[in-house]
Amino acid sequence: MSRRKTERLLNLTWALMATRQHLTKDQIRESVAGYESNSDDAFDRMFERDKEELRELGVPIEAGEFADEMGYRISPDTAILPDLDLTPEEAAVIGLAAHVWEHSGLAGQSAQAIAKLKAVGVDVDTDAVGVAEPRLSAGEAAFDQVWDAVHARMPIRFSYQRPGHEPSTRTLEPWGVVNWRGRWYVGGFDRDRQAPRLFRLGRMSSDVSKAGPAGSYEIPEHTDWREVAYGLFGAPPTEAAVLRIRADRGHWLRRRAESVTTGADGFDEVHIRYGSVEDLAAEVASYGPDVLVVGPGPLRDATLRRLRRAAGAAS
Amino acid sequence: MTASNAQVSRMLALVPYVQEHAGIPVADIAAEFGVEPRVIHRDLNLLVMTGVGKYGGELIDIDYDALETDEVVYLRDADFMSRPLRLTGSEAAALIVALRTLRASAEHAQIPIIDSALAKLESAALGTVSAPVDVHVDPVDPAIHQVVTSATNQQRRLRITYTGAARDERTDREVDPLRVFTSQGRLYLEAWCLSAEDLRFFRLDRIESAAETGDPVAGHGARPRELGARLFTPGSSGVDALLDVQPAGAWIVDEFDATVVSNDGGTLRVRLHAGDEEWLRRLALRHADVISVVEPASLAADVTSAARQALAAYDEVSPSKE
């Protein structure tokens, strides 16, 4: 956008804000600097584009009638930020939120939102609350394009690279993004697989391209896209296992124990709940001879499989 | 958003902000908007070229004396925009996701405040805000969270029982809390550890018990450490290992920031740096189905011997031969 266009967009905004009545296109062409030396067609096209761009920037331009002619204005009732009546604590958490993003674009958007609040006299004194200071970064090359696509409901195409695999091209209708353990994932409908899938942004190439217009699909009703991400969080601990843990060892397993019975042979019998056989088997194997599985069988087998591989590796 | 759209958007917020804070220094405006002061100067120079009409009296005016001598800003003839526009979809989404992140790491008592702030923010936005964005933080014991947060805010010493992450050990220590923060989806306490006589990070979910000792914290002259992208950046000390990773374990490469040295038909040879040999030994045992240790030889021998001892112990508990 040229400097002239920036000026014109601001002029148009100020003129439409300052007016009480709707301004007709002729009035706009006459009074707003930047539209002078254009033919009728060129003016029409330019004005339509400007109007659209301002709307995209969140400036609500209203169309209405004035003296039987179509006119435009920005109505203070819908456009102006209302008083929010924030308590000092609410203002403080919003102030903290402004520092969460470690991503220049979103940090800028947050800062701008805060500046608007401060312009209506909101005092964001972050000392008023003691909340943990989270930081949210987004260093993934594909982040900006995925973020925009999710908000615009725009299908995207990208190259996806899993370590040890050839990259493949995927087409996705994104439903939402989730940050888990500090990494970003996008969930949605994978058109190639014809099923919901989850992709890690760090494995997507940076050249994410548009695969269709914005708003061209609906997120299926009753589909919580977070369910797609559920696999990340692990299954809830419903199964029961019995372990033998050497005295003063296996502390992280003991933390989750339902009961611990001290044995005579230097081992304690520990009852524990788990969600995934493989996850618990991996944890148990990591302690070597300090933690042994009594049961159930599948957990014992999964643990022994790891131990045999480890024992045989050097032989 | 393009850079110039960002400029229009910023100026729409700038005009009411500067009017509410008449006489504000350029540097303060720049800090508020997260840009360089020269960007604000450029904005102001452009701003005076605009107005509700084309003629002198209709243009926005600025006190150039004050700007040039004192670097402070007074706007005139901009009363048509003395209040800001509602939050745009992108502004609201950025702030709402940030608040959800706070909420995920907040202590129980603070959640209602964050929820009401969220509700009021949504009413400040233009139209409905769709923010299909979720930030997950691993849950911790609310009682521990409360004690640790309160001691940190009140600057009181804590006695904690902590289960180590790298080593299989459980220790009691006294710590002087510095701050509670979230990183990579987990809550941490940064505190001065009186036994280690140094700053330490403690994962809140690994704190088994926490109680105030009744003493205030002592000044140790320690400041919170800057966090890199990954919390525990490996230093020059520690151990380097060379591992063979089967295709099914390829996720390990990303998970631990390993460097791929070669690829033999899908089996990756990777170099991994760790702070601690015990941590590496446990990693190799944990994922023995997909990892094998190539170097160092001492680590490979440790892993084999631990696995053999474990297998021998199974023969004791269950006499039937596997």
JSON list of C-alpha atoms in Angstrom, two decimals, chain A residues 61-211:
[
{"chain": "A", "resi": 61, "resn": "ILE", "atom": "CA", "xyz": [-18.81, 1.10, 7.34]},
{"chain": "A", "resi": 62, "resn": "GLU", "atom": "CA", "xyz": [-22.57, 1.25, 7.23]},
{"chain": "A", "resi": 63, "resn": "ALA", "atom": "CA", "xyz": [-24.59, 1.76, 4.07]},
{"chain": "A", "resi": 64, "resn": "GLY", "atom": "CA", "xyz": [-27.87, 3.68, 4.28]},
{"chain": "A", "resi": 65, "resn": "GLU", "atom": "CA", "xyz": [-30.10, 6.11, 2.44]},
{"chain": "A", "resi": 66, "resn": "PHE", "atom": "CA", "xyz": [-29.75, 9.86, 2.43]},
{"chain": "A", "resi": 67, "resn": "ALA", "atom": "CA", "xyz": [-32.17, 12.00, 0.39]},
{"chain": "A", "resi": 68, "resn": "ASP", "atom": "CA", "xyz": [-33.11, 8.99, -1.75]},
{"chain": "A", "resi": 69, "resn": "GLU", "atom": "CA", "xyz": [-29.51, 8.26, -2.49]},
{"chain": "A", "resi": 70, "resn": "MET", "atom": "CA", "xyz": [-27.28, 5.53, -1.14]},
{"chain": "A", "resi": 71, "resn": "GLY", "atom": "CA", "xyz": [-24.79, 6.83, 1.40]},
{"chain": "A", "resi": 72, "resn": "TYR", "atom": "CA", "xyz": [-22.20, 5.68, 3.91]},
{"chain": "A", "resi": 73, "resn": "ARG", "atom": "CA", "xyz": [-21.09, 6.45, 7.44]},
{"chain": "A", "resi": 74, "resn": "ILE", "atom": "CA", "xyz": [-19.47, 4.93, 10.51]},
{"chain": "A", "resi": 75, "resn": "SER", "atom": "CA", "xyz": [-21.99, 4.88, 13.30]},
{"chain": "A", "resi": 76, "resn": "PRO", "atom": "CA", "xyz": [-20.51, 5.57, 16.73]},
{"chain": "A", "resi": 77, "resn": "ASP", "atom": "CA", "xyz": [-23.01, 3.16, 18.33]},
{"chain": "A", "resi": 78, "resn": "THR", "atom": "CA", "xyz": [-21.62, 0.11, 16.57]},
{"chain": "A", "resi": 79, "resn": "ALA", "atom": "CA", "xyz": [-18.10, 1.31, 15.88]},
{"chain": "A", "resi": 80, "resn": "ILE", "atom": "CA", "xyz": [-16.92, 2.83, 19.15]},
{"chain": "A", "resi": 81, "resn": "LEU", "atom": "CA", "xyz": [-15.46, 0.74, 21.95]},
{"chain": "A", "resi": 82, "resn": "PRO", "atom": "CA", "xyz": [-17.97, 0.70, 24.81]},
{"chain": "A", "resi": 83, "resn": "ASP", "atom": "CA", "xyz": [-16.97, 1.12, 28.44]},
{"chain": "A", "resi": 84, "resn": "LEU", "atom": "CA", "xyz": [-16.03, -2.30, 29.73]},
{"chain": "A", "resi": 85, "resn": "ASP", "atom": "CA", "xyz": [-16.31, -1.62, 33.48]},
{"chain": "A", "resi": 86, "resn": "LEU", "atom": "CA", "xyz": [-13.30, -3.78, 34.19]},
{"chain": "A", "resi": 87, "resn": "THR", "atom": "CA", "xyz": [-12.38, -4.32, 37.82]},
{"chain": "A", "resi": 88, "resn": "PRO", "atom": "CA", "xyz": [-8.70, -3.57, 38.62]},
{"chain": "A", "resi": 89, "resn": "GLU", "atom": "CA", "xyz": [-8.03, -7.32, 38.77]},
{"chain": "A", "resi": 90, "resn": "GLU", "atom": "CA", "xyz": [-9.66, -7.98, 35.40]},
{"chain": "A", "resi": 91, "resn": "ALA", "atom": "CA", "xyz": [-7.68, -5.11, 33.89]},
{"chain": "A", "resi": 92, "resn": "ALA", "atom": "CA", "xyz": [-4.52, -6.55, 35.41]},
{"chain": "A", "resi": 93, "resn": "VAL", "atom": "CA", "xyz": [-4.98, -10.01, 33.88]},
{"chain": "A", "resi": 94, "resn": "ILE", "atom": "CA", "xyz": [-5.64, -8.37, 30.51]},
{"chain": "A", "resi": 95, "resn": "GLY", "atom": "CA", "xyz": [-2.41, -6.42, 31.00]},
{"chain": "A", "resi": 96, "resn": "LEU", "atom": "CA", "xyz": [-0.56, -9.66, 31.69]},
{"chain": "A", "resi": 97, "resn": "ALA", "atom": "CA", "xyz": [-2.13, -11.24, 28.62]},
{"chain": "A", "resi": 98, "resn": "ALA", "atom": "CA", "xyz": [-0.55, -8.50, 26.52]},
{"chain": "A", "resi": 99, "resn": "HIS", "atom": "CA", "xyz": [2.88, -9.94, 27.30]},
{"chain": "A", "resi": 100, "resn": "VAL", "atom": "CA", "xyz": [2.07, -13.57, 26.61]},
{"chain": "A", "resi": 101, "resn": "TRP", "atom": "CA", "xyz": [2.82, -13.61, 22.89]},
{"chain": "A", "resi": 102, "resn": "GLU", "atom": "CA", "xyz": [6.40, -13.98, 21.79]},
{"chain": "A", "resi": 103, "resn": "HIS", "atom": "CA", "xyz": [5.42, -13.65, 18.16]},
{"chain": "A", "resi": 104, "resn": "SER", "atom": "CA", "xyz": [5.79, -10.24, 16.62]},
{"chain": "A", "resi": 105, "resn": "GLY", "atom": "CA", "xyz": [2.51, -10.16, 14.70]},
{"chain": "A", "resi": 106, "resn": "LEU", "atom": "CA", "xyz": [0.33, -11.33, 17.58]},
{"chain": "A", "resi": 107, "resn": "ALA", "atom": "CA", "xyz": [2.28, -9.33, 20.14]},
{"chain": "A", "resi": 108, "resn": "GLY", "atom": "CA", "xyz": [1.54, -6.28, 17.95]},
{"chain": "A", "resi": 109, "resn": "GLN", "atom": "CA", "xyz": [-2.16, -7.13, 17.78]},
{"chain": "A", "resi": 110, "resn": "SER", "atom": "CA", "xyz": [-2.28, -7.56, 21.57]},
{"chain": "A", "resi": 111, "resn": "ALA", "atom": "CA", "xyz": [-0.43, -4.28, 22.11]},
{"chain": "A", "resi": 112, "resn": "GLN", "atom": "CA", "xyz": [-2.88, -2.48, 19.85]},
{"chain": "A", "resi": 113, "resn": "ALA", "atom": "CA", "xyz": [-5.84, -3.93, 21.70]},
{"chain": "A", "resi": 114, "resn": "ILE", "atom": "CA", "xyz": [-4.32, -2.79, 25.01]},
{"chain": "A", "resi": 115, "resn": "ALA", "atom": "CA", "xyz": [-3.71, 0.71, 23.58]},
{"chain": "A", "resi": 116, "resn": "LYS", "atom": "CA", "xyz": [-7.40, 0.90, 22.68]},
{"chain": "A", "resi": 117, "resn": "LEU", "atom": "CA", "xyz": [-8.36, -0.07, 26.22]},
{"chain": "A", "resi": 118, "resn": "LYS", "atom": "CA", "xyz": [-5.96, 2.47, 27.68]},
{"chain": "A", "resi": 119, "resn": "ALA", "atom": "CA", "xyz": [-7.45, 5.13, 25.40]},
{"chain": "A", "resi": 120, "resn": "VAL", "atom": "CA", "xyz": [-10.74, 4.68, 27.27]},
{"chain": "A", "resi": 121, "resn": "GLY", "atom": "CA", "xyz": [-8.99, 5.01, 30.59]},
{"chain": "A", "resi": 122, "resn": "VAL", "atom": "CA", "xyz": [-8.45, 1.36, 31.54]},
{"chain": "A", "resi": 123, "resn": "ASP", "atom": "CA", "xyz": [-5.54, 1.17, 33.96]},
{"chain": "A", "resi": 124, "resn": "VAL", "atom": "CA", "xyz": [-3.65, -2.08, 33.47]},
{"chain": "A", "resi": 125, "resn": "ASP", "atom": "CA", "xyz": [-1.55, -2.38, 36.61]},
{"chain": "A", "resi": 126, "resn": "THR", "atom": "CA", "xyz": [-0.23, -5.91, 36.39]},
{"chain": "A", "resi": 127, "resn": "ASP", "atom": "CA", "xyz": [0.97, -5.87, 40.00]},
{"chain": "A", "resi": 128, "resn": "ALA", "atom": "CA", "xyz": [-2.64, -6.26, 41.13]},
{"chain": "A", "resi": 129, "resn": "VAL", "atom": "CA", "xyz": [-2.57, -10.02, 40.54]},
{"chain": "A", "resi": 130, "resn": "GLY", "atom": "CA", "xyz": [-0.03, -12.76, 40.96]},
{"chain": "A", "resi": 131, "resn": "VAL", "atom": "CA", "xyz": [-0.57, -15.11, 38.07]},
{"chain": "A", "resi": 132, "resn": "ALA", "atom": "CA", "xyz": [2.07, -17.39, 36.56]},
{"chain": "A", "resi": 133, "resn": "GLU", "atom": "CA", "xyz": [3.76, -15.71, 33.61]},
{"chain": "A", "resi": 134, "resn": "PRO", "atom": "CA", "xyz": [3.11, -17.90, 30.59]},
{"chain": "A", "resi": 135, "resn": "ARG", "atom": "CA", "xyz": [4.85, -17.23, 27.32]},
{"chain": "A", "resi": 136, "resn": "LEU", "atom": "CA", "xyz": [3.48, -18.35, 23.99]},
{"chain": "A", "resi": 137, "resn": "SER", "atom": "CA", "xyz": [5.93, -18.46, 21.14]},
{"chain": "A", "resi": 138, "resn": "ALA", "atom": "CA", "xyz": [5.31, -19.44, 17.55]},
{"chain": "A", "resi": 139, "resn": "GLY", "atom": "CA", "xyz": [8.58, -19.88, 15.74]},
{"chain": "A", "resi": 140, "resn": "GLU", "atom": "CA", "xyz": [7.16, -22.35, 13.21]},
{"chain": "A", "resi": 141, "resn": "ALA", "atom": "CA", "xyz": [7.59, -21.04, 9.67]},
{"chain": "A", "resi": 142, "resn": "ALA", "atom": "CA", "xyz": [4.04, -22.03, 8.73]},
{"chain": "A", "resi": 143, "resn": "PHE", "atom": "CA", "xyz": [2.42, -20.42, 11.78]},
{"chain": "A", "resi": 144, "resn": "ASP", "atom": "CA", "xyz": [1.16, -17.15, 10.27]},
{"chain": "A", "resi": 145, "resn": "GLN", "atom": "CA", "xyz": [-0.46, -18.79, 7.28]},
{"chain": "A", "resi": 146, "resn": "VAL", "atom": "CA", "xyz": [-2.07, -21.53, 9.36]},
{"chain": "A", "resi": 147, "resn": "TRP", "atom": "CA", "xyz": [-3.33, -19.02, 11.96]},
{"chain": "A", "resi": 148, "resn": "ASP", "atom": "CA", "xyz": [-4.93, -16.89, 9.23]},
{"chain": "A", "resi": 149, "resn": "ALA", "atom": "CA", "xyz": [-6.40, -19.94, 7.45]},
{"chain": "A", "resi": 150, "resn": "VAL", "atom": "CA", "xyz": [-7.97, -21.25, 10.66]},
{"chain": "A", "resi": 151, "resn": "HIS", "atom": "CA", "xyz": [-9.60, -17.89, 11.37]},
{"chain": "A", "resi": 152, "resn": "ALA", "atom": "CA", "xyz": [-10.80, -17.47, 7.78]},
{"chain": "A", "resi": 153, "resn": "ARG", "atom": "CA", "xyz": [-11.85, -21.14, 7.34]},
{"chain": "A", "resi": 154, "resn": "MET", "atom": "CA", "xyz": [-9.65, -21.39, 4.27]},
{"chain": "A", "resi": 155, "resn": "PRO", "atom": "CA", "xyz": [-8.43, -24.74, 2.90]},
{"chain": "A", "resi": 156, "resn": "ILE", "atom": "CA", "xyz": [-4.65, -25.01, 2.67]},
{"chain": "A", "resi": 157, "resn": "ARG", "atom": "CA", "xyz": [-2.10, -27.16, 0.85]},
{"chain": "A", "resi": 158, "resn": "PHE", "atom": "CA", "xyz": [1.35, -27.83, 2.22]},
{"chain": "A", "resi": 159, "resn": "SER", "atom": "CA", "xyz": [4.24, -30.21, 2.13]},
{"chain": "A", "resi": 160, "resn": "TYR", "atom": "CA", "xyz": [4.52, -32.36, 5.25]},
{"chain": "A", "resi": 161, "resn": "GLN", "atom": "CA", "xyz": [7.74, -33.96, 6.33]},
{"chain": "A", "resi": 162, "resn": "ARG", "atom": "CA", "xyz": [7.93, -36.62, 9.00]},
{"chain": "A", "resi": 163, "resn": "PRO", "atom": "CA", "xyz": [11.48, -37.54, 10.04]},
{"chain": "A", "resi": 164, "resn": "GLY", "atom": "CA", "xyz": [12.69, -40.54, 8.07]},
{"chain": "A", "resi": 165, "resn": "HIS", "atom": "CA", "xyz": [9.87, -40.20, 5.51]},
{"chain": "A", "resi": 166, "resn": "GLU", "atom": "CA", "xyz": [9.66, -38.57, 2.10]},
{"chain": "A", "resi": 167, "resn": "PRO", "atom": "CA", "xyz": [7.69, -35.29, 2.23]},
{"chain": "A", "resi": 168, "resn": "SER", "atom": "CA", "xyz": [4.09, -35.58, 1.06]},
{"chain": "A", "resi": 169, "resn": "THR", "atom": "CA", "xyz": [1.66, -32.92, -0.15]},
{"chain": "A", "resi": 170, "resn": "ARG", "atom": "CA", "xyz": [-1.48, -32.61, 1.96]},
{"chain": "A", "resi": 171, "resn": "THR", "atom": "CA", "xyz": [-4.70, -30.65, 1.57]},
{"chain": "A", "resi": 172, "resn": "LEU", "atom": "CA", "xyz": [-6.47, -29.69, 4.76]},
{"chain": "A", "resi": 173, "resn": "GLU", "atom": "CA", "xyz": [-9.62, -27.90, 5.86]},
{"chain": "A", "resi": 174, "resn": "PRO", "atom": "CA", "xyz": [-8.29, -26.53, 9.14]},
{"chain": "A", "resi": 175, "resn": "TRP", "atom": "CA", "xyz": [-10.66, -26.56, 12.13]},
{"chain": "A", "resi": 176, "resn": "GLY", "atom": "CA", "xyz": [-8.41, -25.25, 14.85]},
{"chain": "A", "resi": 177, "resn": "VAL", "atom": "CA", "xyz": [-4.93, -25.05, 16.29]},
{"chain": "A", "resi": 178, "resn": "VAL", "atom": "CA", "xyz": [-3.67, -26.35, 19.59]},
{"chain": "A", "resi": 179, "resn": "ASN", "atom": "CA", "xyz": [-0.49, -25.68, 21.50]},
{"chain": "A", "resi": 180, "resn": "TRP", "atom": "CA", "xyz": [0.74, -28.70, 23.41]},
{"chain": "A", "resi": 181, "resn": "ARG", "atom": "CA", "xyz": [4.05, -28.94, 25.27]},
{"chain": "A", "resi": 182, "resn": "GLY", "atom": "CA", "xyz": [5.07, -25.70, 23.61]},
{"chain": "A", "resi": 183, "resn": "ARG", "atom": "CA", "xyz": [4.46, -26.87, 20.04]},
{"chain": "A", "resi": 184, "resn": "TRP", "atom": "CA", "xyz": [1.70, -25.95, 17.62]},
{"chain": "A", "resi": 185, "resn": "TYR", "atom": "CA", "xyz": [-0.55, -28.47, 15.87]},
{"chain": "A", "resi": 186, "resn": "VAL", "atom": "CA", "xyz": [-3.37, -27.90, 13.40]},
{"chain": "A", "resi": 187, "resn": "GLY", "atom": "CA", "xyz": [-6.35, -30.22, 13.28]},
{"chain": "A", "resi": 188, "resn": "GLY", "atom": "CA", "xyz": [-8.90, -30.50, 10.51]},
{"chain": "A", "resi": 189, "resn": "PHE", "atom": "CA", "xyz": [-10.30, -32.53, 7.67]},
{"chain": "A", "resi": 190, "resn": "ASP", "atom": "CA", "xyz": [-7.60, -34.06, 5.49]},
{"chain": "A", "resi": 191, "resn": "ARG", "atom": "CA", "xyz": [-9.01, -34.11, 1.94]},
{"chain": "A", "resi": 192, "resn": "ASP", "atom": "CA", "xyz": [-6.44, -36.68, 0.76]},
{"chain": "A", "resi": 193, "resn": "ARG", "atom": "CA", "xyz": [-7.15, -39.13, 3.59]},
{"chain": "A", "resi": 194, "resn": "GLN", "atom": "CA", "xyz": [-10.86, -38.15, 3.77]},
{"chain": "A", "resi": 195, "resn": "ALA", "atom": "CA", "xyz": [-10.62, -38.15, 7.56]},
{"chain": "A", "resi": 196, "resn": "PRO", "atom": "CA", "xyz": [-9.82, -35.83, 10.46]},
{"chain": "A", "resi": 197, "resn": "ARG", "atom": "CA", "xyz": [-6.07, -35.50, 10.99]},
{"chain": "A", "resi": 198, "resn": "LEU", "atom": "CA", "xyz": [-3.61, -33.58, 13.14]},
{"chain": "A", "resi": 199, "resn": "PHE", "atom": "CA", "xyz": [-0.42, -31.99, 11.77]},
{"chain": "A", "resi": 200, "resn": "ARG", "atom": "CA", "xyz": [2.52, -30.54, 13.59]},
{"chain": "A", "resi": 201, "resn": "LEU", "atom": "CA", "xyz": [3.33, -27.06, 12.30]},
{"chain": "A", "resi": 202, "resn": "GLY", "atom": "CA", "xyz": [7.06, -27.62, 12.76]},
{"chain": "A", "resi": 203, "resn": "ARG", "atom": "CA", "xyz": [6.94, -30.35, 10.11]},
{"chain": "A", "resi": 204, "resn": "MET", "atom": "CA", "xyz": [5.05, -28.27, 7.55]},
{"chain": "A", "resi": 205, "resn": "SER", "atom": "CA", "xyz": [6.95, -26.44, 4.86]},
{"chain": "A", "resi": 206, "resn": "SER", "atom": "CA", "xyz": [6.78, -22.65, 5.03]},
{"chain": "A", "resi": 207, "resn": "ASP", "atom": "CA", "xyz": [5.11, -22.32, 1.61]},
{"chain": "A", "resi": 208, "resn": "VAL", "atom": "CA", "xyz": [1.58, -23.07, 2.73]},
{"chain": "A", "resi": 209, "resn": "SER", "atom": "CA", "xyz": [-0.73, -22.26, -0.17]},
{"chain": "A", "resi": 210, "resn": "LYS", "atom": "CA", "xyz": [-4.38, -21.47, -0.47]},
{"chain": "A", "resi": 211, "resn": "ALA", "atom": "CA", "xyz": [-6.41, -24.48, -1.67]}
]
